[in-house]
Short mmCIF file of C-alpha atoms in Angstrom, two decimals:
data_model
loop_
_atom_site.label_atom_id
_atom_site.label_comp_id
_atom_site.label_asym_id
_atom_site.label_seq_id
_atom_site.Cartn_x
_atom_site.Cartn_y
_atom_site.Cartn_z
CA MET A 480 0.07 -0.20 0.13
CA LYS A 481 2.45 2.19 0.55
CA LYS A 482 4.34 1.60 -2.34
CA ILE A 483 1.42 2.47 -4.06
CA LEU A 484 0.99 5.74 -2.65
CA ILE A 485 4.50 6.50 -3.48
CA SER A 486 3.89 5.86 -7.01
CA LEU A 487 0.47 7.86 -7.22
CA SER A 488 2.53 10.51 -5.62
CA ILE A 489 5.27 10.45 -8.18
CA ILE A 490 2.86 10.37 -11.19
CA PHE A 491 0.69 13.23 -9.26
CA LEU A 492 3.82 15.64 -9.24
CA VAL A 493 5.22 14.75 -13.03
CA PHE A 494 1.63 15.82 -14.17
CA SER A 495 1.55 18.93 -11.95
CA ALA A 496 4.69 19.57 -13.14
CA SER A 497 3.92 18.94 -17.03
CA ALA A 498 0.65 20.71 -16.91
CA THR A 499 2.46 23.31 -14.95
CA ASN A 500 5.14 23.71 -17.75
CA ASN A 501 2.14 23.51 -20.53
CA ALA A 502 0.30 26.44 -18.95
CA GLU A 503 3.54 28.54 -18.79
CA GLN A 504 4.55 27.51 -22.57
CA LYS A 505 1.26 28.69 -23.98
CA GLU A 506 1.36 31.57 -21.41
CA SER A 507 4.71 32.60 -23.29
CA LYS A 508 3.34 31.90 -26.71
CA SER A 509 0.70 34.09 -25.75
CA GLU A 510 2.75 36.84 -24.82
CA VAL A 511 5.19 36.40 -27.81
CA LYS A 512 2.06 36.90 -30.10
CA GLN A 513 0.68 39.63 -28.05
CA HIS A 514 3.61 41.37 -27.99
CA LEU A 515 4.53 41.34 -32.04
CA GLN A 516 1.01 42.11 -32.62
CA ASN A 517 1.36 45.09 -30.15
CA HIS A 518 4.32 46.20 -31.86
CA PHE A 519 5.19 45.03 -35.51
CA LYS A 520 2.99 45.38 -38.73
CA LEU A 521 3.77 43.45 -41.65
CA TYR A 522 1.94 45.15 -44.68
CA GLY A 523 2.81 44.97 -48.18
CA PHE A 524 0.99 44.07 -51.77
CA ILE A 525 1.04 41.97 -55.23
CA ARG A 526 0.77 44.48 -57.54
CA ASN A 527 0.62 43.53 -61.34
CA PHE A 528 1.02 46.61 -64.65
CA PHE A 529 -0.21 46.08 -67.73
CA VAL A 530 1.17 48.87 -70.12
CA PHE A 531 0.60 50.34 -73.62
CA ASP A 532 2.41 53.21 -75.13
CA SER A 533 2.37 54.66 -78.56
CA ARG A 534 5.59 55.53 -78.90
CA ASP A 535 9.37 54.54 -77.41
CA SER A 536 9.84 56.83 -74.14
CA LYS A 537 11.89 57.93 -71.47
CA ALA A 538 10.44 55.27 -68.74
CA GLY A 539 12.48 53.32 -65.85
CA THR A 540 11.74 50.27 -63.73
CA GLY A 541 10.82 47.76 -66.47
CA ASP A 542 9.17 50.77 -68.50
CA LEU A 543 6.84 50.96 -65.72
CA PHE A 544 7.89 54.40 -64.78
CA TYR A 545 7.10 57.02 -67.17
CA TYR A 546 8.69 60.20 -67.85
CA LEU A 547 8.16 61.13 -71.70
CA PRO A 548 8.00 60.43 -75.04
CA LEU A 549 10.93 60.76 -77.17
CA ASP A 550 11.82 63.34 -79.58
CA ASN A 551 11.19 62.57 -83.33
CA ASN A 552 13.88 60.27 -84.77
CA TRP A 553 13.57 60.46 -88.61
CA ASN A 554 15.72 58.03 -90.92
CA THR A 555 15.95 60.53 -93.16
CA SER A 556 16.14 64.47 -93.62
CA ASP A 557 14.06 64.39 -97.05
CA VAL A 558 10.93 65.39 -96.76
CA ASN A 559 9.94 64.71 -99.67
CA ASN A 560 11.06 60.98 -99.48
CA PRO A 561 8.00 58.27 -98.98
CA ALA A 562 9.92 56.14 -97.21
CA ARG A 563 10.50 58.86 -94.31
CA GLU A 564 8.94 58.01 -90.87
CA ASP A 565 9.51 58.67 -86.77
CA LEU A 566 11.69 55.62 -85.78
CA ASN A 567 10.41 56.22 -82.49
CA ALA A 568 6.73 55.99 -83.21
CA SER A 569 6.57 52.70 -82.22
CA PRO A 570 4.05 50.94 -79.97
CA ASN A 571 5.12 48.46 -77.23
CA PHE A 572 3.53 46.76 -74.38
CA ARG A 573 4.60 44.96 -71.63
CA PHE A 574 3.03 43.33 -68.17
CA LEU A 575 5.53 43.01 -65.18
CA ALA A 576 4.76 42.05 -60.99
CA LEU A 577 8.05 43.67 -59.95
CA THR A 578 6.66 46.99 -58.00
CA SER A 579 4.97 44.64 -55.13
CA ARG A 580 6.03 45.28 -52.28
CA VAL A 581 6.62 44.41 -48.55
CA GLY A 582 7.17 46.40 -45.14
CA MET A 583 6.97 46.80 -42.05
CA ASP A 584 6.34 48.85 -39.28
CA VAL A 585 7.58 49.10 -35.56
CA SER A 586 5.87 50.87 -32.92
CA GLY A 587 4.83 51.38 -29.26
CA TYR A 588 7.97 51.31 -27.51
CA TYR A 589 8.83 54.07 -24.99
CA TYR A 590 10.65 55.63 -22.20
CA LYS A 591 8.73 57.83 -20.36
CA ASN A 592 7.64 60.74 -22.70
CA VAL A 593 10.19 59.40 -25.54
CA HIS A 594 8.73 57.21 -28.47
CA PHE A 595 10.75 54.74 -30.80
CA GLY A 596 9.75 53.33 -33.71
CA ALA A 597 11.32 52.15 -37.31
CA LYS A 598 10.12 51.19 -40.75
CA VAL A 599 11.64 48.78 -43.66
CA GLU A 600 10.45 48.23 -46.77
CA ALA A 601 11.52 46.76 -50.20
CA ASP A 602 10.29 45.74 -53.53
CA PHE A 603 11.93 43.48 -56.41
CA TYR A 604 12.69 45.86 -59.11
CA ALA A 605 16.92 45.58 -58.36
CA GLY A 606 18.90 42.97 -60.66
CA LEU A 607 17.53 44.05 -64.00
CA GLY A 608 20.23 44.33 -66.60
CA LYS A 609 20.76 45.64 -69.87
CA ALA A 610 19.98 43.32 -72.85
CA SER A 611 22.24 42.97 -75.69
CA THR A 612 21.81 45.19 -78.62
CA VAL A 613 19.85 43.51 -81.26
CA ASN A 614 19.81 44.90 -84.98
CA GLY A 615 16.43 45.63 -85.48
CA LEU A 616 14.80 47.15 -82.22
CA SER A 617 14.38 50.88 -81.56
CA GLY A 618 13.80 52.38 -77.85
CA ASN A 619 14.48 51.05 -74.43
CA THR A 620 15.57 47.40 -74.20
CA ASN A 621 16.61 48.36 -70.34
CA ILE A 622 14.25 45.33 -69.41
CA SER A 623 15.77 42.13 -69.03
CA GLY A 624 16.96 40.22 -66.31
CA THR A 625 15.82 38.39 -62.53
CA ALA A 626 14.21 40.96 -60.59
CA GLN A 627 15.56 40.61 -57.00
CA MET A 628 14.69 42.60 -53.72
CA ARG A 629 15.64 46.18 -53.32
CA LEU A 630 15.70 48.71 -50.49
CA ARG A 631 12.95 51.37 -50.46
CA GLN A 632 12.64 52.53 -47.12
CA ALA A 633 14.69 51.88 -43.33
CA TYR A 634 14.59 54.08 -41.15
CA ALA A 635 14.39 55.00 -37.23
CA THR A 636 11.90 57.56 -35.17
CA VAL A 637 12.57 58.80 -31.82
CA THR A 638 9.46 61.08 -31.07
CA TRP A 639 9.45 63.29 -28.00
CA LYS A 640 5.92 63.68 -26.68
CA ASP A 641 3.52 66.01 -24.24
CA LEU A 642 6.55 68.79 -24.14
CA PRO A 643 5.12 72.02 -22.49
CA MET A 644 4.17 75.10 -24.41
CA ASN A 645 2.54 78.46 -23.56
CA GLY A 646 -1.26 77.83 -22.39
CA GLU A 647 -3.00 74.16 -22.35
CA GLN A 648 -1.21 73.02 -25.98
CA LYS A 649 1.53 70.32 -26.18
CA ALA A 650 4.68 70.03 -28.41
CA GLU A 651 5.91 67.21 -29.94
CA VAL A 652 9.37 66.49 -31.57
CA GLY A 653 10.29 63.46 -33.86
CA LEU A 654 13.33 62.74 -35.72
CA LYS A 655 13.48 60.21 -38.69
CA ILE A 656 17.31 59.04 -39.40
CA GLY A 657 17.78 56.40 -42.55
CA GLN A 658 15.75 56.27 -45.90
CA GLY A 659 12.74 57.49 -46.60
CA TRP A 660 10.93 59.87 -48.77
CA HIS A 661 12.28 63.10 -49.76
CA PRO A 662 10.66 66.10 -47.43
CA MET A 663 9.46 67.61 -51.23
CA ALA A 664 8.38 64.14 -52.55
CA ALA A 665 6.24 63.01 -49.81
CA ASP A 666 3.04 64.45 -50.97
CA MET A 667 1.58 62.83 -53.79
CA PRO A 668 -1.28 62.92 -56.33
CA HIS A 669 -4.08 60.13 -55.72
CA VAL A 670 -2.78 58.51 -59.06
CA PHE A 671 -1.89 54.77 -59.13
CA SER A 672 0.65 54.78 -62.02
CA LEU A 673 3.94 54.22 -60.48
CA GLU A 674 5.53 57.39 -61.29
CA ALA A 675 3.22 59.27 -58.80
CA GLY A 676 3.17 62.40 -60.87
CA ALA A 677 6.65 62.63 -61.84
CA PRO A 678 8.55 64.79 -63.16
CA PHE A 679 5.68 67.08 -62.72
CA GLY A 680 6.58 66.96 -59.22
CA PRO A 681 9.47 65.66 -56.97
CA PHE A 682 9.99 62.08 -56.94
CA SER A 683 12.90 60.76 -54.66
CA ARG A 684 14.05 58.80 -51.68
CA THR A 685 16.87 59.30 -49.80
CA PRO A 686 18.95 58.91 -46.77
CA GLN A 687 18.63 62.01 -44.39
CA VAL A 688 18.12 63.07 -41.08
CA THR A 689 14.65 64.80 -40.78
CA MET A 690 13.24 67.05 -37.72
CA ASP A 691 9.58 67.70 -37.20
CA ALA A 692 8.37 69.68 -34.47
CA SER A 693 4.53 70.08 -34.21
CA LEU A 694 4.06 73.09 -32.11
CA GLY A 695 0.34 72.95 -31.06
CA LYS A 696 -2.60 71.97 -33.15
CA ASN A 697 -1.76 73.23 -36.37
CA TRP A 698 1.69 74.23 -37.25
CA VAL A 699 4.61 72.01 -38.08
CA LEU A 700 8.24 73.16 -38.09
CA SER A 701 10.48 70.84 -40.02
CA ALA A 702 14.51 70.51 -41.17
CA SER A 703 16.31 68.14 -42.75
CA ALA A 704 20.05 67.20 -43.95
CA ILE A 705 19.97 64.62 -46.92
CA TRP A 706 22.29 62.74 -48.78
CA GLN A 707 21.92 61.16 -52.16
CA MET A 708 21.97 57.59 -53.23
CA GLN A 709 19.56 56.30 -55.93
CA TYR A 710 18.63 59.56 -56.89
CA GLN A 711 21.58 62.17 -58.04
CA SER A 712 22.60 64.96 -59.46
CA SER A 713 23.99 65.18 -63.21
CA GLY A 714 27.57 66.60 -63.74
CA PRO A 715 30.93 65.67 -66.19
CA SER A 716 30.85 62.00 -65.18
CA GLY A 717 27.05 61.11 -65.11
CA SER A 718 24.34 61.05 -62.70
CA SER A 719 26.14 60.40 -59.49
CA ALA A 720 26.66 60.83 -55.71
CA ALA A 721 30.32 61.43 -55.71
CA TYR A 722 29.62 65.03 -56.58
CA MET A 723 27.96 65.42 -53.11
CA LYS A 724 30.77 62.97 -51.49
CA TYR A 725 33.15 65.53 -52.61
CA GLY A 726 31.34 68.73 -51.84
CA CYS A 727 30.80 67.29 -48.05
CA THR A 728 27.95 69.12 -47.38
CA PRO A 729 24.48 67.21 -47.23
CA GLU A 730 21.58 69.00 -48.85
CA MET A 731 19.38 70.59 -46.57
CA TYR A 732 15.62 71.26 -46.43
CA PHE A 733 13.56 73.73 -44.09
CA GLY A 734 9.61 73.49 -44.25
CA LEU A 735 6.20 75.09 -42.85
CA THR A 736 3.06 73.07 -42.43
CA TYR A 737 -0.43 74.48 -41.60
CA LYS A 738 -3.04 72.26 -40.90
CA LYS A 739 -6.74 72.57 -40.00
CA GLY A 740 -9.74 70.40 -40.10
CA GLY A 741 -9.89 68.51 -43.61
CA PHE A 742 -6.91 71.55 -45.19
CA LEU A 743 -3.41 71.16 -44.94
CA GLY A 744 -0.94 73.46 -46.48
CA ARG A 745 2.97 73.44 -46.72
CA VAL A 746 5.91 75.49 -48.17
CA GLY A 747 9.74 74.71 -47.89
CA ALA A 748 12.72 75.52 -49.72
CA ASP A 749 15.57 73.11 -50.36
CA VAL A 750 19.58 74.10 -50.73
CA LEU A 751 21.92 71.92 -52.79
CA SER A 752 25.77 72.47 -53.02
CA ILE A 753 28.09 70.07 -54.94
CA LYS A 754 31.54 69.76 -56.40
CA PRO A 755 30.74 68.89 -59.94
CA ARG A 756 34.71 68.29 -60.45
CA ASN A 757 37.16 66.94 -57.57
CA VAL A 758 40.25 66.96 -59.67
CA GLY A 759 41.08 68.90 -63.16
CA PRO A 760 43.64 69.04 -65.80
CA ILE A 761 46.25 71.81 -65.82
CA THR A 762 49.10 72.71 -68.04
CA ASP A 763 52.18 70.92 -66.24
CA PRO A 764 54.37 74.20 -64.49
CA THR A 765 57.79 72.02 -65.70
CA ASP A 766 56.84 71.14 -69.29
CA ALA A 767 54.19 73.32 -71.07
CA SER A 768 53.34 70.55 -73.39
CA LYS A 769 52.09 68.26 -70.51
CA THR A 770 48.94 68.62 -68.59
CA ILE A 771 48.57 67.30 -64.96
CA ASN A 772 45.39 66.32 -63.03
CA VAL A 773 45.42 68.61 -59.46
CA HIS A 774 42.50 69.06 -56.99
CA VAL A 775 40.12 71.98 -58.29
CA LYS A 776 37.58 74.63 -56.36
CA ASP A 777 34.51 73.97 -58.40
CA ARG A 778 31.27 74.12 -56.51
CA LYS A 779 27.87 74.72 -57.55
CA THR A 780 24.98 75.81 -55.06
CA SER A 781 21.23 75.88 -55.83
CA LEU A 782 17.74 77.13 -54.74
CA LEU A 783 14.65 74.80 -55.17
CA TYR A 784 11.28 75.99 -53.71
CA TYR A 785 7.96 74.52 -53.35
CA ALA A 786 4.14 74.93 -52.26
CA TYR A 787 1.69 72.21 -51.52
CA ALA A 788 -1.96 71.95 -50.39
CA GLN A 789 -4.88 69.36 -49.80
CA TYR A 790 -7.90 69.40 -48.80
CA ASN A 791 -10.76 66.78 -48.16
CA LYS A 792 -14.03 66.19 -47.25
CA GLY A 793 -16.39 63.24 -47.35
CA LYS A 794 -15.55 61.31 -50.90
CA PHE A 795 -14.04 64.08 -52.35
CA SER A 796 -10.24 65.40 -52.58
CA VAL A 797 -8.39 67.99 -54.13
CA LYS A 798 -4.41 68.27 -53.98
CA ALA A 799 -2.15 70.81 -55.60
CA LYS A 800 1.70 71.17 -55.81
CA THR A 801 3.98 73.97 -57.80
CA THR A 802 8.22 73.52 -57.50
CA TYR A 803 10.27 76.67 -59.06
CA GLY A 804 13.81 77.33 -58.65
CA GLU A 805 17.16 75.78 -60.05
CA SER A 806 18.60 72.12 -60.68
CA GLY A 807 16.18 69.72 -58.86
CA GLU A 808 17.65 66.61 -61.63
CA HIS A 809 18.06 64.77 -58.28
CA MET A 810 14.48 64.58 -57.69
CA ASN A 811 13.30 63.53 -60.97
CA LEU A 812 12.90 67.31 -61.89
CA MET A 813 13.52 68.69 -65.58
CA GLY A 814 16.49 70.40 -64.36
CA GLY A 815 20.29 70.55 -64.47
CA TYR A 816 23.14 73.37 -64.86
CA ALA A 817 25.96 74.20 -67.41
CA VAL A 818 29.66 75.07 -67.06
CA VAL A 819 29.00 79.14 -68.12
CA ASP A 820 33.05 79.77 -67.90
CA LYS A 821 36.48 77.73 -67.53
CA THR A 822 38.91 80.54 -67.69
CA ASP A 823 40.39 79.17 -64.63
CA PRO A 824 41.06 75.68 -65.34
CA LYS A 825 41.17 75.54 -61.29
CA ASP A 826 37.88 76.91 -60.91
CA TRP A 827 35.34 76.24 -63.32
CA LYS A 828 31.86 79.07 -62.95
CA TYR A 829 28.63 77.10 -63.30
CA ALA A 830 25.30 78.30 -63.62
CA SER A 831 21.75 76.48 -62.52
CA LEU A 832 18.96 76.04 -64.96
CA ARG A 833 15.91 77.40 -63.77
CA SER A 834 12.51 75.45 -64.19
CA SER A 835 8.54 75.36 -63.02
CA SER A 836 6.82 72.14 -61.95
CA SER A 837 3.10 72.19 -61.25
CA TRP A 838 0.77 69.27 -61.10
CA MET A 839 -2.92 68.84 -59.57
CA SER A 840 -4.86 65.71 -58.52
CA LEU A 841 -8.87 65.43 -58.14
CA SER A 842 -10.48 62.22 -56.31
CA TYR A 843 -14.12 61.15 -55.63
CA GLY A 844 -15.34 57.87 -54.48
CA LYS A 845 -14.01 55.32 -52.31
CA LYS A 846 -15.36 51.68 -53.88
CA TRP A 847 -15.82 53.13 -57.30
CA GLN A 848 -13.30 55.97 -57.21
CA GLY A 849 -12.16 58.52 -59.92
CA VAL A 850 -9.00 60.28 -60.37
CA PHE A 851 -7.89 63.33 -62.81
CA PHE A 852 -4.40 64.29 -62.83
CA ALA A 853 -2.70 67.23 -64.57
CA GLY A 854 0.92 68.38 -65.08
CA TYR A 855 2.60 71.43 -66.30
CA VAL A 856 6.61 71.80 -66.79
CA LYS A 857 8.10 74.89 -68.15
CA THR A 858 12.12 75.42 -68.50
CA PHE A 859 13.43 78.66 -67.82
CA GLY A 860 17.36 78.34 -69.06
CA LEU A 861 19.80 80.21 -67.55
CA ALA A 862 19.05 83.26 -64.58
CA ASP A 863 22.09 85.45 -66.65
CA ALA A 864 22.98 84.59 -69.68
CA ALA A 865 26.53 83.14 -70.74
CA SER A 866 29.47 85.12 -71.72
CA LYS A 867 30.00 82.34 -74.56
CA PRO A 868 28.29 80.16 -76.72
CA LEU A 869 27.04 77.11 -74.81
CA ALA A 870 27.86 73.21 -76.31
CA SER A 871 25.31 70.43 -75.58
CA SER A 872 28.38 69.15 -73.76
CA ASP A 873 28.01 72.06 -71.34
CA VAL A 874 24.95 71.20 -70.07
CA TYR A 875 24.41 68.52 -67.08
CA PHE A 876 20.42 67.54 -67.33
CA CYS A 877 18.28 65.40 -65.74
CA SER A 878 19.37 62.03 -67.05
CA ASN A 879 15.46 61.32 -67.52
CA GLY A 880 15.10 64.44 -69.73
CA SER A 881 16.52 66.66 -72.26
CA SER A 882 18.29 69.68 -72.19
CA ASN A 883 16.06 70.98 -75.80
CA ILE A 884 12.89 70.90 -73.71
CA ASN A 885 10.73 73.86 -73.86
CA GLN A 886 7.57 72.57 -71.90
CA MET A 887 5.83 69.72 -71.43
CA TYR A 888 2.15 68.87 -69.97
CA ARG A 889 0.21 65.41 -69.10
CA ILE A 890 -3.55 64.85 -68.67
CA ASN A 891 -3.94 61.69 -67.20
CA PRO A 892 -8.14 60.29 -66.26
CA GLN A 893 -8.22 56.93 -63.98
CA GLY A 894 -10.70 54.55 -62.44
CA LEU A 895 -10.40 52.27 -60.18
CA TYR A 896 -12.77 49.53 -58.24
CA ASN A 897 -11.81 48.53 -54.72
CA PHE A 898 -13.27 45.58 -53.41
CA GLY A 899 -11.68 45.61 -50.10
CA LYS A 900 -8.04 44.44 -50.36
CA PHE A 901 -8.28 44.06 -54.49
CA THR A 902 -8.00 47.13 -56.83
CA VAL A 903 -8.73 47.03 -60.11
CA GLY A 904 -7.38 50.39 -62.17
CA LEU A 905 -7.53 51.89 -65.85
CA GLU A 906 -6.16 54.97 -66.75
CA TYR A 907 -5.51 56.74 -69.88
CA GLN A 908 -2.02 58.97 -70.23
CA TRP A 909 -1.71 61.68 -72.73
CA THR A 910 2.00 63.29 -72.35
CA ALA A 911 3.13 65.62 -74.78
CA VAL A 912 6.50 67.37 -75.07
CA GLN A 913 7.51 70.72 -76.98
CA TYR A 914 11.05 69.89 -78.41
CA GLY A 915 13.32 72.35 -80.37
CA THR A 916 16.48 71.89 -82.40
CA GLY A 917 19.86 73.66 -83.33
CA ALA A 918 22.18 75.30 -81.03
CA LEU A 919 21.90 76.41 -77.64
CA ASN A 920 21.30 79.93 -77.15
CA GLU A 921 23.20 82.04 -74.38
CA TYR A 922 20.48 80.97 -71.29
CA ALA A 923 21.11 76.97 -72.71
CA LYS A 924 18.01 76.87 -74.18
CA VAL A 925 16.77 75.54 -78.19
CA THR A 926 14.57 77.96 -79.31
CA THR A 927 14.47 77.26 -83.01
CA ASP A 928 12.13 74.79 -84.67
CA LEU A 929 9.82 74.09 -81.34
CA HIS A 930 7.43 71.28 -82.16
CA TRP A 931 5.33 68.89 -80.29
CA VAL A 932 5.67 65.26 -79.76
CA GLY A 933 3.23 62.68 -77.63
CA ASN A 934 2.59 59.83 -76.35
CA HIS A 935 -0.80 58.05 -75.39
CA ARG A 936 -0.49 55.80 -72.62
CA VAL A 937 -2.78 52.82 -71.71
CA ASN A 938 -2.42 51.36 -68.10
CA MET A 939 -4.24 48.71 -66.22
CA MET A 940 -3.35 47.57 -62.69
CA VAL A 941 -4.64 44.69 -60.72
CA LYS A 942 -3.36 45.08 -56.93
CA PHE A 943 -4.02 42.77 -53.97
CA THR A 944 -2.92 44.47 -50.51
CA PHE A 945 -2.16 42.58 -47.50
#
């Protein structure tokens, strides 16, 4: 009997320990699950674009990110030749899923009134390489390869909340450190097309340190120090972040936001200072028949301004943005700069090209949604006339544009059907560019033989969001 009681006691203790362990494990798993739900939010979408263009165009990301139609490319200058045709008038079609996206938001960590968060986001554009040149094909062939994951955004946030102000209002100061949308590009139109209104508005994600100070309920003061990565300045070596690297000066942004009810307004200014050349040739002081490379003093500084406004009421929303100033090619704007004086081989002088870019978009509806977008760009050339005629090689323009552009516009109606997490969209996009031909004038503009070239784009999107 005694042995039986001892055996039962042992069994009871084993089962009790096992039940306790199982309960602890379940509780531990529950705590981990709750922690993940409270602090981590996975998001993303599978997105396919089906695109038709009526002619060859400047476009990126597998030709899905649209800029503008290419200028005429006549096969003969003889206008009376019956075989004369524009080789860029080549209809083309493609459909791709490489802009599908995945991301994670991290939030809910804090110490007293200091809150911490983060974001990491990626898509699958990287890895596409340029196809081999094939006789009989025109236009862009940079559409082949295997898509690989690339970084879009990756930043941490530190926010000080409930800081005292005069009266009952509280202030809040936040820091964003890492790669995110450029402050001038963050406000986008309603369109679903991949370029999101570019080049009629700034488009750039870039490394930055950004401060947003919310001063009460209505005002936000912003300042950023910005670096370049994917979207870069133009220069003698093409598009490159090296011009900023050797300039040793980050791009600076300052902005002010007012918000009340359904209205939000924002103004800002951006300052960029770069070194287009780090070294350059001079005559060898010991042998006049030779040249040697030395460090140079070149520097080019530009200013860019913008204003943005939006208003929302019920199912209706309207947004508008305008940008005016110098350069801006590193944000996919139709700008750049030119070398205007090479007298001193150690210190070339530069002047920025000025332009204005504007867009407006309207949206109405939720399940069935209608969108209308209109954009306009005007180039003004140099602020001051150059002292000598400029060659095309002296002008460093946006790599996704052309220095012989005078003006351009886009009209873009869209319709969307939103069924829960599933969306189907259809758009028609007309983009027209006024090109010029001939030599540049003293303002680095082409003013002769101005002519319009346009492209019809039909784009369908199928998207599932999770």
